[in-house]
XYZ file of C-alpha atoms in Angstrom:
649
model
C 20.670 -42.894 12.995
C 20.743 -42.750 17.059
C 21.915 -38.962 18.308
C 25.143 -39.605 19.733
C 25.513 -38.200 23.266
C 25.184 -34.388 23.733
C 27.451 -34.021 26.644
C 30.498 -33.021 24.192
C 32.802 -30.300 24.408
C 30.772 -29.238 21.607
C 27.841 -28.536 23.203
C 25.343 -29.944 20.679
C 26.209 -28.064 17.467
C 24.516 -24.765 18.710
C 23.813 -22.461 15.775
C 23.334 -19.031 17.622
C 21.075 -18.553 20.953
C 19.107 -15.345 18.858
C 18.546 -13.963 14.992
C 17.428 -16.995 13.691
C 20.941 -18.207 12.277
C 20.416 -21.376 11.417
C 21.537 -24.873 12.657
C 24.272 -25.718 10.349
C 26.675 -27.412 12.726
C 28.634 -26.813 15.596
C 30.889 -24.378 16.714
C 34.436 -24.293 17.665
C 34.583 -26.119 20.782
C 34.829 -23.271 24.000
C 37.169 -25.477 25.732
C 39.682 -26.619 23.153
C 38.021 -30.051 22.515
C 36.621 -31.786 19.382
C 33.715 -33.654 18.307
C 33.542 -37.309 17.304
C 33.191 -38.971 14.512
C 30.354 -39.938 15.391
C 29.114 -36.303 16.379
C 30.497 -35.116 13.112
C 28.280 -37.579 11.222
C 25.316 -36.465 12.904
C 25.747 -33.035 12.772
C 25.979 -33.657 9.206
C 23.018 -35.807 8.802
C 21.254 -32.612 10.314
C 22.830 -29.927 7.938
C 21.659 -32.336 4.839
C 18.441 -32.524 6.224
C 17.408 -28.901 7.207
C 18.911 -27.879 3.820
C 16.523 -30.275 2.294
C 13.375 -29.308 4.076
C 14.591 -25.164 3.384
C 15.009 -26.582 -0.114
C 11.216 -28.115 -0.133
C 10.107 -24.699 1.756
C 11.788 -22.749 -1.018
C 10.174 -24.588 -3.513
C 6.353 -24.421 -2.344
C 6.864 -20.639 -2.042
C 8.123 -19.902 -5.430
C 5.173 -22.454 -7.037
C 2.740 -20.653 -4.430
C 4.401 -17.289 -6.252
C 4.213 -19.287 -10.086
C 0.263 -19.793 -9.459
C -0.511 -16.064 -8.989
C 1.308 -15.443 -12.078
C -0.753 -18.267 -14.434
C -3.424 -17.095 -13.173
C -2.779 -13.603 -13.518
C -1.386 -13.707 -17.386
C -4.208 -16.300 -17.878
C -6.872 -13.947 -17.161
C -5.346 -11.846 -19.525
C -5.011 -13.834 -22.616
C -8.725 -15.250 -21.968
C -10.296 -11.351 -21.664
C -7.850 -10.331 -25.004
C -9.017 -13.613 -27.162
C -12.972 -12.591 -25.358
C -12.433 -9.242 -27.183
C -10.268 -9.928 -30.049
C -12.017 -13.339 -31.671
C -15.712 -14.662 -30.356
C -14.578 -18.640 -31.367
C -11.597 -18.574 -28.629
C -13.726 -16.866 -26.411
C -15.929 -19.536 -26.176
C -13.262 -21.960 -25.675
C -12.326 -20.073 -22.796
C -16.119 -19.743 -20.891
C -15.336 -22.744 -18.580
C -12.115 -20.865 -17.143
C -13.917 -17.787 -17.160
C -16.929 -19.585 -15.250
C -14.827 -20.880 -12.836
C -12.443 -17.930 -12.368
C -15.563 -15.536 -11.476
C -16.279 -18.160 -8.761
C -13.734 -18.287 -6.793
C -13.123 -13.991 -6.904
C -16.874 -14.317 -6.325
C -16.120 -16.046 -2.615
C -11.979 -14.832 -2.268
C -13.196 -10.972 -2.968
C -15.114 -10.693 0.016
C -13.746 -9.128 3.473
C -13.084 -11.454 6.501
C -12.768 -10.433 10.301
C -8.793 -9.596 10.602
C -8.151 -9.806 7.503
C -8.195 -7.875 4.200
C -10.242 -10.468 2.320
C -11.468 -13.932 2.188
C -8.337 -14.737 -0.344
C -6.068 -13.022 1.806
C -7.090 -15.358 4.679
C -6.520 -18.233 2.586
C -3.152 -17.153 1.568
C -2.292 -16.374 4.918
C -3.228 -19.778 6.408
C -1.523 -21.806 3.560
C 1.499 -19.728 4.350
C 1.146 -20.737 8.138
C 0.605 -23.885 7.388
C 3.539 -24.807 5.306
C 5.813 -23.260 8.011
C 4.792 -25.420 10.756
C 4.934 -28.832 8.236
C 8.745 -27.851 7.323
C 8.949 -27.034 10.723
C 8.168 -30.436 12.383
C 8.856 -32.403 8.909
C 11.878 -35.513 9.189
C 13.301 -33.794 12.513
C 13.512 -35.283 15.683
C 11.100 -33.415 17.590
C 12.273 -35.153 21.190
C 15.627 -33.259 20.751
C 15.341 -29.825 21.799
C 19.220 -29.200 20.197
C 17.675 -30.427 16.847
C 14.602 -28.827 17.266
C 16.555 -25.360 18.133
C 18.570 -25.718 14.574
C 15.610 -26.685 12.360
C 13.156 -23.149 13.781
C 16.785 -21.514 13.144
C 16.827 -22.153 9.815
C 13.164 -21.620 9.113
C 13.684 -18.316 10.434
C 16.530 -17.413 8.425
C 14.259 -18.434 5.469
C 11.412 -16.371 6.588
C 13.827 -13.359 6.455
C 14.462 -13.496 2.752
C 10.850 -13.854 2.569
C 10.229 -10.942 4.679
C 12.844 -8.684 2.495
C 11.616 -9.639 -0.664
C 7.948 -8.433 -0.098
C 9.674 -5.329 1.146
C 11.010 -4.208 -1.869
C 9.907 -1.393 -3.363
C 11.043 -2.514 -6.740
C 9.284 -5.937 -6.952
C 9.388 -8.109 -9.528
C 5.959 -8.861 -8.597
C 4.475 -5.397 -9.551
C 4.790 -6.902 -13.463
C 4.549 -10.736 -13.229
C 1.503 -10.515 -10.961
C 0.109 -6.983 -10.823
C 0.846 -6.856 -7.102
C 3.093 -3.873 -6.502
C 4.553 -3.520 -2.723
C 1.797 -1.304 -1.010
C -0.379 -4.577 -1.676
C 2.410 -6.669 -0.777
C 2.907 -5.004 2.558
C 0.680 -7.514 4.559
C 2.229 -10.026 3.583
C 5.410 -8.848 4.702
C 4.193 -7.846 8.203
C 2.819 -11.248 8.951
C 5.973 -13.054 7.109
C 8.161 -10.929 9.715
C 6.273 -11.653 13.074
C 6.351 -15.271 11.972
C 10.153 -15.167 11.316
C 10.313 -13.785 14.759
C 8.312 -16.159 16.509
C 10.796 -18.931 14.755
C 13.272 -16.764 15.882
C 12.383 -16.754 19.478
C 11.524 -20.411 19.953
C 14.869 -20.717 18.642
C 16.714 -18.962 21.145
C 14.325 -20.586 23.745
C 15.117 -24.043 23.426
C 19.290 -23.564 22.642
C 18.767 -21.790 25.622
C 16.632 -24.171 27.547
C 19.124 -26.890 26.284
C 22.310 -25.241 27.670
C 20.895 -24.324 30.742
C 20.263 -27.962 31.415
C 24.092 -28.785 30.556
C 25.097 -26.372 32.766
C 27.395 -24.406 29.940
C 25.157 -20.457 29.236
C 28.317 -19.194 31.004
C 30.834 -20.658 28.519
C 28.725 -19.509 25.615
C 27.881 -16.265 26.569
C 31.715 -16.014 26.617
C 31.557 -16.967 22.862
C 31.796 -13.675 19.991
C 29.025 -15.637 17.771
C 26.721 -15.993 20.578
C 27.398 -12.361 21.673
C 26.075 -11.590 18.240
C 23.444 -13.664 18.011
C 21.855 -11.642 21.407
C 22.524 -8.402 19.145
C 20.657 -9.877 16.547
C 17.973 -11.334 18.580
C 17.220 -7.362 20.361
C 17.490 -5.899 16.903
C 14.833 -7.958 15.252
C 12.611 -7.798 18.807
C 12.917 -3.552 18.265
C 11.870 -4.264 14.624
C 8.824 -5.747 15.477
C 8.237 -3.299 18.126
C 8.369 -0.615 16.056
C 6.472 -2.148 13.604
C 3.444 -2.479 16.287
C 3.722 -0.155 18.851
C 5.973 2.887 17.358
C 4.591 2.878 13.976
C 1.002 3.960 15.377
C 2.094 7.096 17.353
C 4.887 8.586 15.593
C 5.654 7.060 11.438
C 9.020 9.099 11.125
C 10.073 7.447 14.387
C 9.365 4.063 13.332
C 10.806 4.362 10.353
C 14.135 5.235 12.159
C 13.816 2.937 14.567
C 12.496 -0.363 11.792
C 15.629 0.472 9.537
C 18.772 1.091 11.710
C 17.121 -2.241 13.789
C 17.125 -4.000 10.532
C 20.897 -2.980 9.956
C 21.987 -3.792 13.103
C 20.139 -7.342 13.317
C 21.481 -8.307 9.751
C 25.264 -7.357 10.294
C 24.926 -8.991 13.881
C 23.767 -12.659 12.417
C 26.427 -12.108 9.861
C 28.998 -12.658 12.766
C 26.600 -15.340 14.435
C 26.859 -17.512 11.344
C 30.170 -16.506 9.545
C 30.934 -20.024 7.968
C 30.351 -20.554 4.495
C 30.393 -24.044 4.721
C 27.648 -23.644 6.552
C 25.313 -21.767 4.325
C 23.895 -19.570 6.347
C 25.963 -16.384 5.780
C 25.033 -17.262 2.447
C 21.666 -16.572 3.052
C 22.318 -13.359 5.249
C 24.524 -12.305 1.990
C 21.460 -13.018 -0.143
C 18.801 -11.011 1.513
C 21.449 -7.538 2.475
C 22.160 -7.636 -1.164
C 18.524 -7.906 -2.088
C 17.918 -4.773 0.399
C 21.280 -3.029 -0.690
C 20.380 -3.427 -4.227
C 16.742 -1.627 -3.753
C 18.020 1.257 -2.132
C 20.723 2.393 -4.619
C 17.886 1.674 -7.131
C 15.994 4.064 -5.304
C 18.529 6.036 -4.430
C 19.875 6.706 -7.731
C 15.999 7.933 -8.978
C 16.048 9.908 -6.561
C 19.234 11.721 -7.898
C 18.641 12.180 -10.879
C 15.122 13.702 -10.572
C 16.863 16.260 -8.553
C 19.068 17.463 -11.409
C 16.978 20.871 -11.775
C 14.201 20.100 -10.715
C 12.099 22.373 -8.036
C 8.575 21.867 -6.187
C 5.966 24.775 -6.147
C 4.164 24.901 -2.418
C 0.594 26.190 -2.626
C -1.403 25.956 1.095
C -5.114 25.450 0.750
C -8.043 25.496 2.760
C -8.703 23.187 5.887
C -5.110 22.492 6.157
C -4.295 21.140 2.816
C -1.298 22.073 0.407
C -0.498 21.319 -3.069
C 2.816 20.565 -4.380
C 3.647 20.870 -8.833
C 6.552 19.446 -9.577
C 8.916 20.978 -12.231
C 10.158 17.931 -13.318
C 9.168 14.412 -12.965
C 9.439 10.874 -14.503
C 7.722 9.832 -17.824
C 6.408 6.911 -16.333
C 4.027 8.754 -14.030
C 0.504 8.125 -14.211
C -2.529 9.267 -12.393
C -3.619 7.262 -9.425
C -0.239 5.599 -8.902
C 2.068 7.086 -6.325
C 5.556 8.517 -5.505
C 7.879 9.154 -2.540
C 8.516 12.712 -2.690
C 12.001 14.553 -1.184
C 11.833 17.705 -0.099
C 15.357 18.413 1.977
C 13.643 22.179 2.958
C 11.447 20.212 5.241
C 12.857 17.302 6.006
C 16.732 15.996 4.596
C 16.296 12.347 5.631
C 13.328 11.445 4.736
C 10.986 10.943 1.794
C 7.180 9.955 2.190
C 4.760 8.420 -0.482
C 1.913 10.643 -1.888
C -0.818 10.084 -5.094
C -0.434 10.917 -8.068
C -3.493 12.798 -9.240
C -2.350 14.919 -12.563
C 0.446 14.466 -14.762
C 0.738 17.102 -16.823
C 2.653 19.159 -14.550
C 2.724 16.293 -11.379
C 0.239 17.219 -8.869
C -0.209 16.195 -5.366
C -2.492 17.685 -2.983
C -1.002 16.665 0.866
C -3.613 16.763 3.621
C -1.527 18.086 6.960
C -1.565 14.977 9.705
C 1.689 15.163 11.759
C 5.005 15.068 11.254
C 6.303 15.982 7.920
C 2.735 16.687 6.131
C 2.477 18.890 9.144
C 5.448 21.246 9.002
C 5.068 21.241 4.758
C 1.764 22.868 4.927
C 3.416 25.327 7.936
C 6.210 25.923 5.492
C 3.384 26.436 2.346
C 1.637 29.033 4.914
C 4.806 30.845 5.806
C 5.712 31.093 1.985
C 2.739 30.967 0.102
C 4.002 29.789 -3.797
C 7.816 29.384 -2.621
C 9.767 26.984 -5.092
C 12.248 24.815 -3.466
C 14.700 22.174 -4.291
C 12.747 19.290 -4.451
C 13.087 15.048 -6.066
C 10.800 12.109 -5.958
C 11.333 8.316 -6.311
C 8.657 6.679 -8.336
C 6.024 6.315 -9.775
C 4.942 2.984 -7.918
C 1.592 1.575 -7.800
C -0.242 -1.364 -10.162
C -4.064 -0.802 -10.801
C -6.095 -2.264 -14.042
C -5.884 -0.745 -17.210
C -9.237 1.064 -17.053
C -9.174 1.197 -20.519
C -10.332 -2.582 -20.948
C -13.209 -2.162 -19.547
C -16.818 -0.882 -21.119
C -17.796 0.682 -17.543
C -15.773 2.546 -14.804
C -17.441 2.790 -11.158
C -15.391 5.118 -9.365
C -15.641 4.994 -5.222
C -13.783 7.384 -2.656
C -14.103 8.492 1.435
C -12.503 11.515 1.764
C -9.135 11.424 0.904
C -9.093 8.635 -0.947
C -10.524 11.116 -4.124
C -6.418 11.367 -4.658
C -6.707 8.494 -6.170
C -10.028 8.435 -8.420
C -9.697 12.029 -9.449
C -6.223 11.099 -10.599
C -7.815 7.913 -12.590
C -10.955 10.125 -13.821
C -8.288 12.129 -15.445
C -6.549 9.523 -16.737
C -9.566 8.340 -18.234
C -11.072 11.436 -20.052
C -6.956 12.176 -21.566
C -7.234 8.634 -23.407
C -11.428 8.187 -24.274
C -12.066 9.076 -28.212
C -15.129 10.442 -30.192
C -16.373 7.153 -30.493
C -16.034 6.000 -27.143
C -18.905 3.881 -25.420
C -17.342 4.143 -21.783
C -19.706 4.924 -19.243
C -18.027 6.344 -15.614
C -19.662 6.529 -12.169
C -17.732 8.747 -9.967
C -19.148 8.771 -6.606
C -17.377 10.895 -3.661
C -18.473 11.291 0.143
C -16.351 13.708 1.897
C -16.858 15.273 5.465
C -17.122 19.062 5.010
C -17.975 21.267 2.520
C -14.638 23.253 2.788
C -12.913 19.866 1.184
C -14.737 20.284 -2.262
C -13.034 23.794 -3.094
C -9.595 21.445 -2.782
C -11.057 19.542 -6.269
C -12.102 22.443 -7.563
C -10.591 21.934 -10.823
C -11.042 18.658 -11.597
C -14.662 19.092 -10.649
C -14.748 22.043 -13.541
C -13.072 19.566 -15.839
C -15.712 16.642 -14.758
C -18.726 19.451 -15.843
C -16.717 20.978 -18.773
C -14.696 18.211 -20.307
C -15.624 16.843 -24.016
C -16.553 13.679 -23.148
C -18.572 14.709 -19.858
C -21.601 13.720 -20.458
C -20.517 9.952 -20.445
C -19.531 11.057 -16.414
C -21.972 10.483 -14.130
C -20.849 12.151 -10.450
C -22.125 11.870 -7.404
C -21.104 13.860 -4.133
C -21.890 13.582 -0.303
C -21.075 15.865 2.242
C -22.250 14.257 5.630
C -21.836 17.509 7.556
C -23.478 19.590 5.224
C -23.124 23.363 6.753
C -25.956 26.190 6.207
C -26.016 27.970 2.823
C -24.542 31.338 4.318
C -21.604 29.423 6.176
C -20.636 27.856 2.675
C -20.567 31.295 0.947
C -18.661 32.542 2.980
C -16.304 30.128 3.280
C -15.486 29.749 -0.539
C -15.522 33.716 -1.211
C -12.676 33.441 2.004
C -11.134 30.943 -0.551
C -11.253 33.550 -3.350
C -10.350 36.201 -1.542
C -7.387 34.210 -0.004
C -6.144 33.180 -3.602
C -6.618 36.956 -5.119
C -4.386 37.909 -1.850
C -1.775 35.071 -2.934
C -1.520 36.634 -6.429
C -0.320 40.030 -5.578
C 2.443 38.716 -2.943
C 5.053 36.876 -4.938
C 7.927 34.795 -2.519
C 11.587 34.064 -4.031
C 12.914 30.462 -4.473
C 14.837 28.600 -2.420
C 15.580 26.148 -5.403
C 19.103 26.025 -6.202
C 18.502 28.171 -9.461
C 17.681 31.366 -7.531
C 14.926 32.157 -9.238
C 11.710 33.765 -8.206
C 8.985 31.495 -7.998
C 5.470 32.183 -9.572
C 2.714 33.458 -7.413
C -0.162 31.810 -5.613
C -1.884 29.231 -7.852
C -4.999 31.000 -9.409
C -7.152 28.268 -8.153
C -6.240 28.277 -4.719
C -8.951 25.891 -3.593
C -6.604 22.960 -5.575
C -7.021 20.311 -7.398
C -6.916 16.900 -5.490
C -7.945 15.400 -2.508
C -6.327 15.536 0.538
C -3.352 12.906 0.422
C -2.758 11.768 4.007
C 0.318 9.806 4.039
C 0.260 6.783 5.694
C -2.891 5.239 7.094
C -5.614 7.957 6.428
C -8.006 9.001 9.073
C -11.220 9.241 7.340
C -14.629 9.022 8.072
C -16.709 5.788 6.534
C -19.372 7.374 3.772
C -21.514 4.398 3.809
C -25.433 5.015 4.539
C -27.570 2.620 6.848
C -29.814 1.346 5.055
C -29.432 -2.370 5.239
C -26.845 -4.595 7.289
C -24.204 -4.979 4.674
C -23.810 -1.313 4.226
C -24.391 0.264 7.659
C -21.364 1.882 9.279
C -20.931 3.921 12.858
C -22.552 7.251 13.235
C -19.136 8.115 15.380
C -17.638 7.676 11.614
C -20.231 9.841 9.334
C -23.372 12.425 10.816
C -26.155 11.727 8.641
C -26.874 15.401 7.298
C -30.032 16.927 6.486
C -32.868 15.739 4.179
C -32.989 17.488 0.653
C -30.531 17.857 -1.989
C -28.016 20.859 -1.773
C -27.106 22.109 -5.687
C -23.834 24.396 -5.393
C -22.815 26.713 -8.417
C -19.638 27.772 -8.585
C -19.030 31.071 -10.190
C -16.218 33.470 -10.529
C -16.629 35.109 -7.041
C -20.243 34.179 -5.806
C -22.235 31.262 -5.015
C -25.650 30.017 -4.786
C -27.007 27.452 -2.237
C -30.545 25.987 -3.181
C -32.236 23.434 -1.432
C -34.153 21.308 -3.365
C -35.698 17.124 -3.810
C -34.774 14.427 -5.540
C -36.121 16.365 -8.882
C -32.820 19.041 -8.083
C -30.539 16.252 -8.987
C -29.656 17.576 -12.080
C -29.364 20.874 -11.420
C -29.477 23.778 -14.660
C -26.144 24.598 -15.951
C -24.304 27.949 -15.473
C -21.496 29.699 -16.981
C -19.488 27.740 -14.352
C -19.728 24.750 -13.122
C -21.857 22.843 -10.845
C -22.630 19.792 -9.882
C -25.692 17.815 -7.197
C -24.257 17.380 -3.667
C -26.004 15.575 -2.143
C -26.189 15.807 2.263
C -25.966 12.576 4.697
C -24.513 9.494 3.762
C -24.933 7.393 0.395
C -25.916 3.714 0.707
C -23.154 2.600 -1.129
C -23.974 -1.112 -1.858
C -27.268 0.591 -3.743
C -25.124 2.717 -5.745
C -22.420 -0.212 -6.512
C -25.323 -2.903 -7.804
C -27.362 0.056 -9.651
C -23.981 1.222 -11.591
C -23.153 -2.985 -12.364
C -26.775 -4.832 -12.437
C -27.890 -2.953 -15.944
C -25.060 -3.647 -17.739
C -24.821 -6.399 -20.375
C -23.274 -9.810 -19.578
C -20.792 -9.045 -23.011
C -19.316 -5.745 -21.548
C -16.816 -5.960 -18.288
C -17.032 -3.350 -15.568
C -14.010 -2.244 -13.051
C -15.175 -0.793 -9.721
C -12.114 0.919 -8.309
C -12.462 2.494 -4.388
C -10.152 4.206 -2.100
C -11.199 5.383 1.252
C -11.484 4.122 5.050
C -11.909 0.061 6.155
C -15.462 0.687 5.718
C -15.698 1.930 3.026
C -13.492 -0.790 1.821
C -15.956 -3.530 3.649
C -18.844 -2.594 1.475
C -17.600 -2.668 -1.451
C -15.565 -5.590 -1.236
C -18.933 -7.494 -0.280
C -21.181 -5.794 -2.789
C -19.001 -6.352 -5.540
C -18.117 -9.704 -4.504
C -22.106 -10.731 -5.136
C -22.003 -9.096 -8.630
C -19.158 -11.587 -9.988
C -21.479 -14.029 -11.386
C -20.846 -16.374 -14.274
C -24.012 -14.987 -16.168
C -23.499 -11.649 -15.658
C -20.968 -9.149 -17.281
C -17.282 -8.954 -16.037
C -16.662 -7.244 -13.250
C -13.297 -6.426 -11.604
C -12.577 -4.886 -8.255
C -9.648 -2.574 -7.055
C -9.111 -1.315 -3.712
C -6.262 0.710 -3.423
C -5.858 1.166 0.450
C -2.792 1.753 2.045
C -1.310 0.671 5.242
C 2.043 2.082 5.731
């Protein structure tokens, strides 16, 4: 069908000159005139047809979405039959085979992105956007042009909202819970915007030529589609610039944008018949709905319900939760609300004991900052206190015959609070073997774990824990004393100076925690500033000496007793140090050489048994063992799953 000529009162069926509202058909003539028939039909042609193409898009996103889940629930019924019955286990070898091949090349970390599969994901994603884009359109007609990127931007938007939820449907039918989602949505939302803004660039480009910007700048929609088109443009500058200096700023700034740019296309596109506020309506609902869910959590787990602040060493603090939800588990996370620090806000923190939730909060800036001020101030203060969670998807470490256990620093939040949650569920007869490796800075940052490292030594099933710890700025023996009997002292201190509550129960709060070196990493919220414990000893596993100082040679064995220490420096023969009536473990100075450690823990164990090597720590970190592992998947080999919980708020 020929386009019927453009110079109409209608100016071309403009759908908005910003916001991605999409091309649905004209607007109400500025001057009082109407379209042709002729116009009409065209305009209508072009609705059916960018509906179709949206329809097509739609369609190769949720079957994109439908082959992560098959092969996510498939994997799962072919390791249960493995287990459960040897004859279907053999029927299922050649998926098996061919699964372990493609982790074995999609596991492993490419330049700008997170891995090799992520890259491919990415680039499909791209890919489909420019077909739909340029797909039964005529691309001479920068009018039709203009409507089609409109609607693929509108698309892109649901997209973009839907991997922002918190409460994804994803987190069960795939195992992908938002933190692991959140890529995805930052590259879905610059390419929404960069539909967006070729959008407004050729409506634009197109009026100017027809001499009519005046007339529609006069018009309310267009008015709102500029509001809309600033809105999103602060989102994404928020989301790039803002969100690296100041988070709580960003987060300000990324919401009430967000607000602002969906309520302003809801006036650019205001037509049902033209489905596009249907889409808007969609997507606020989807948002809407998310928030009261969260919301209303965080409500209820406010009903009595109080956090004890305990400051720690090196500015750390630890926060125990009176109160908190069933479905909490160790190494998953939780947005925590604490309105004597901050009102507005809640910020996500790991999970690392249960029993009584546990968090230990590493002080960064903003509001891990002026919590650990507020800990120091009031040393074992109660105050009112919620949380929203628990979020988070990791294996079932459980299912597996061996555990290899990786962290940098802070990320020991996470495989302390999976340790745990290993030794609470292993039985007598248990043949689980664990490999808990740890490099941290400093040796101030081990009295922080000081409990769990007691339970590590001390536990029942102990002995089927093997632990390994690096400190890469390993101080003199004297220094270390001192600093740990400042830690006792400092805790005996806390116990005879008792603060009141500020929880809404009036109560006193209990004193000082008796262990006042913690228990738990350092959580920094956000992206975590950590150094890379990697050691340089070949290519693959060789990281920056501005990350990690290689410490002495030897092997430092610390004992921890009631209120002294001893610092002996030994060989490789000290690695097992003699036991005391404490605890103690080997730590080790310099850095590891992680890939060693990764194909030592997974080479020597049978091709019948599966293995799940979980890390947490800095990019890498995160490098090495994503390659290392990536090499162990092998067909003949055992099973071997990996897990990198790193998070990029």
């Amino acid at each position: 069908m020929s386009q019927p000529s453009l110079h109409t009162p209608s100016g071309g069926g403009h759908s908005g000159t910003g916001g991605g509202g999409g091309g649905g058909g004209a607007v109400a003539p500025s001057d009082g005139g109407h379209e042709s028939p002729a116009m009409q039909a065209f305009f209508a042609m072009r609705q059916r047809k960018n509906e179709h193409m949206m329809k097509r898009y739609a369609a190769a996103l949720c079957g994109l979405v439908a082959l992560f889940v098959v092969f996510h629930w498939t994997r799962w019924l072919c390791v249960r039959a493995e287990r459960s019955w040897r004859p279907l286990a053999t029927l299922g070898r050649p998926f098996v085979g061919i699964e372990r091949f493609v982790r074995n090349l999609l596991v492993r970390k490419v330049p700008g992105f997170k891995s090799a599969g992520h890259a491919l994901l990415v680039t499909t994603y791209v890919v489909a956007n420019v077909a739909v884009g340029f797909t039964n359109v005529d691309a001479s007609s920068k009018a039709t042009l203009a409507s089609r990127f409109g609607w693929l931007a509108l698309s892109n938007l649901g997209l973009v909202i839907f991997l922002a939820l918190k409460n994804t449907p994803l987190a069960f039918l795939t195992a992908y819970s938002y933190e692991r989602l959140n890529c995805l949505h930052r590259i879905a939302g610059y390419t929404m915007f960069s539909w967006m803004v070729l959008h407004a660039s050729l409506y634009t480009t197109f009026f100017s030529e027809l001499g009519r910007m005046v007339t529609k700048f006069k018009d309310r929609s267009e008015i709102a589609a500029i509001v809309a088109g600033f809105s999103f443009l602060m989102v994404v500058l928020s989301a790039t610039i803002i969100r690296r200096i100041w988070y709580e700023v960003f987060y300000v700034v990324h919401i009430s944008s967000w607000i602002m740019g969906i309520a302003a296309l809801g006036f650019h596109q205001p037509v049902i018949a033209k489905k596009g506020i249907i889409v808007i309506l969609l997507v606020a609902s989807m948002w809407v709905l998310d928030r009261l869910i969260r919301i209303t959590r965080v409500l209820y787990y406010s009903l009595n319900n109080e956090a004890t602040l305990y400051p720690l060493p090196d500015g750390g603090t630890k926060v125990i939760f009176k109160k908190a939800s069933a479905r909490a588990a160790a190494g998953k996370h939780c947005f925590i609300w604490i309105p004597a620090v901050r009102k507005f806000e809640t910020h996500p923190f790991t999970i690392h004991k249960t029993n009584s939730l546990e968090l230990t909060i590493k002080a960064q800036n903003g509001f891990t900052c002026d919590l650990h001020q507020h800990a120091v101030a009031n040393p074992g203060i109660s105050v009112r206190a919620s949380l929203d969670g628990p979020y988070g998807t990791f294996p079932d470490p459980m299912d597996y015959d061996k555990i290899v256990l990786i962290a940098g620093g802070g990320g020991a939040t996470f495989t302390f609070g999976l340790v745990a949650n290993i030794l609470e569920r292993l039985h007598d007869e248990s043949h689980k073997s664990i490999t808990f490796i740890w490099a941290v800075k400093k040796h101030e940052n081990l009295a922080w774990f000081k409990e769990h490292l007691e339970t590590l030594k001390s536990h029942a099933h102990s002995p089927k824990v093997d632990v390994s710890i690096y400190v890469t700025r390993s101080p003199v023996a004297s220094q270390h004393h001192h600093h740990l009997s400042h830690i006792h002292s400092h805790s005996l201190l806390h116990h005879t100076q008792p603060r009141t509550s500020e929880s809404s129960s009036g109560g006193s709060s209990p004193p000082i925690s008796p262990t006042s070196g913690g228990s738990g990493s350092p959580d920094t919220e956000k992206m975590p500033q950590l150094p890379l414990p990697t050691h340089a000893q070949n290519q693959s596993s060789t990281l920056s000496e501005k990350d990690l100082e290689h410490g002495g040679g030897g092997h430092t064995v610390v004992a921890h007793h009631s209120n002294s220490v001893e610092n002996s420096t030994g060989t490789e023969s000290h690695s097992h140090p003699h036991h005391t009536h404490g605890y103690e473990h080997a730590i080790k100075p310099g850095r590891p050489d992680m890939a060693t450690l990764i194909r030592q823990a997974v080479i020597g164990t049978p091709s019948s048994q599966r293995v799940l090597v979980a890390a947490c720590g800095p990019d890498g970190l995160m490098r090495v063992v994503r390659d290392t592992t990536a090499r162990l998947i092998r067909g003949d080999g055992p099973g071997v799953e990996l897990h990198c919980e790193q998070f990029g708020w």
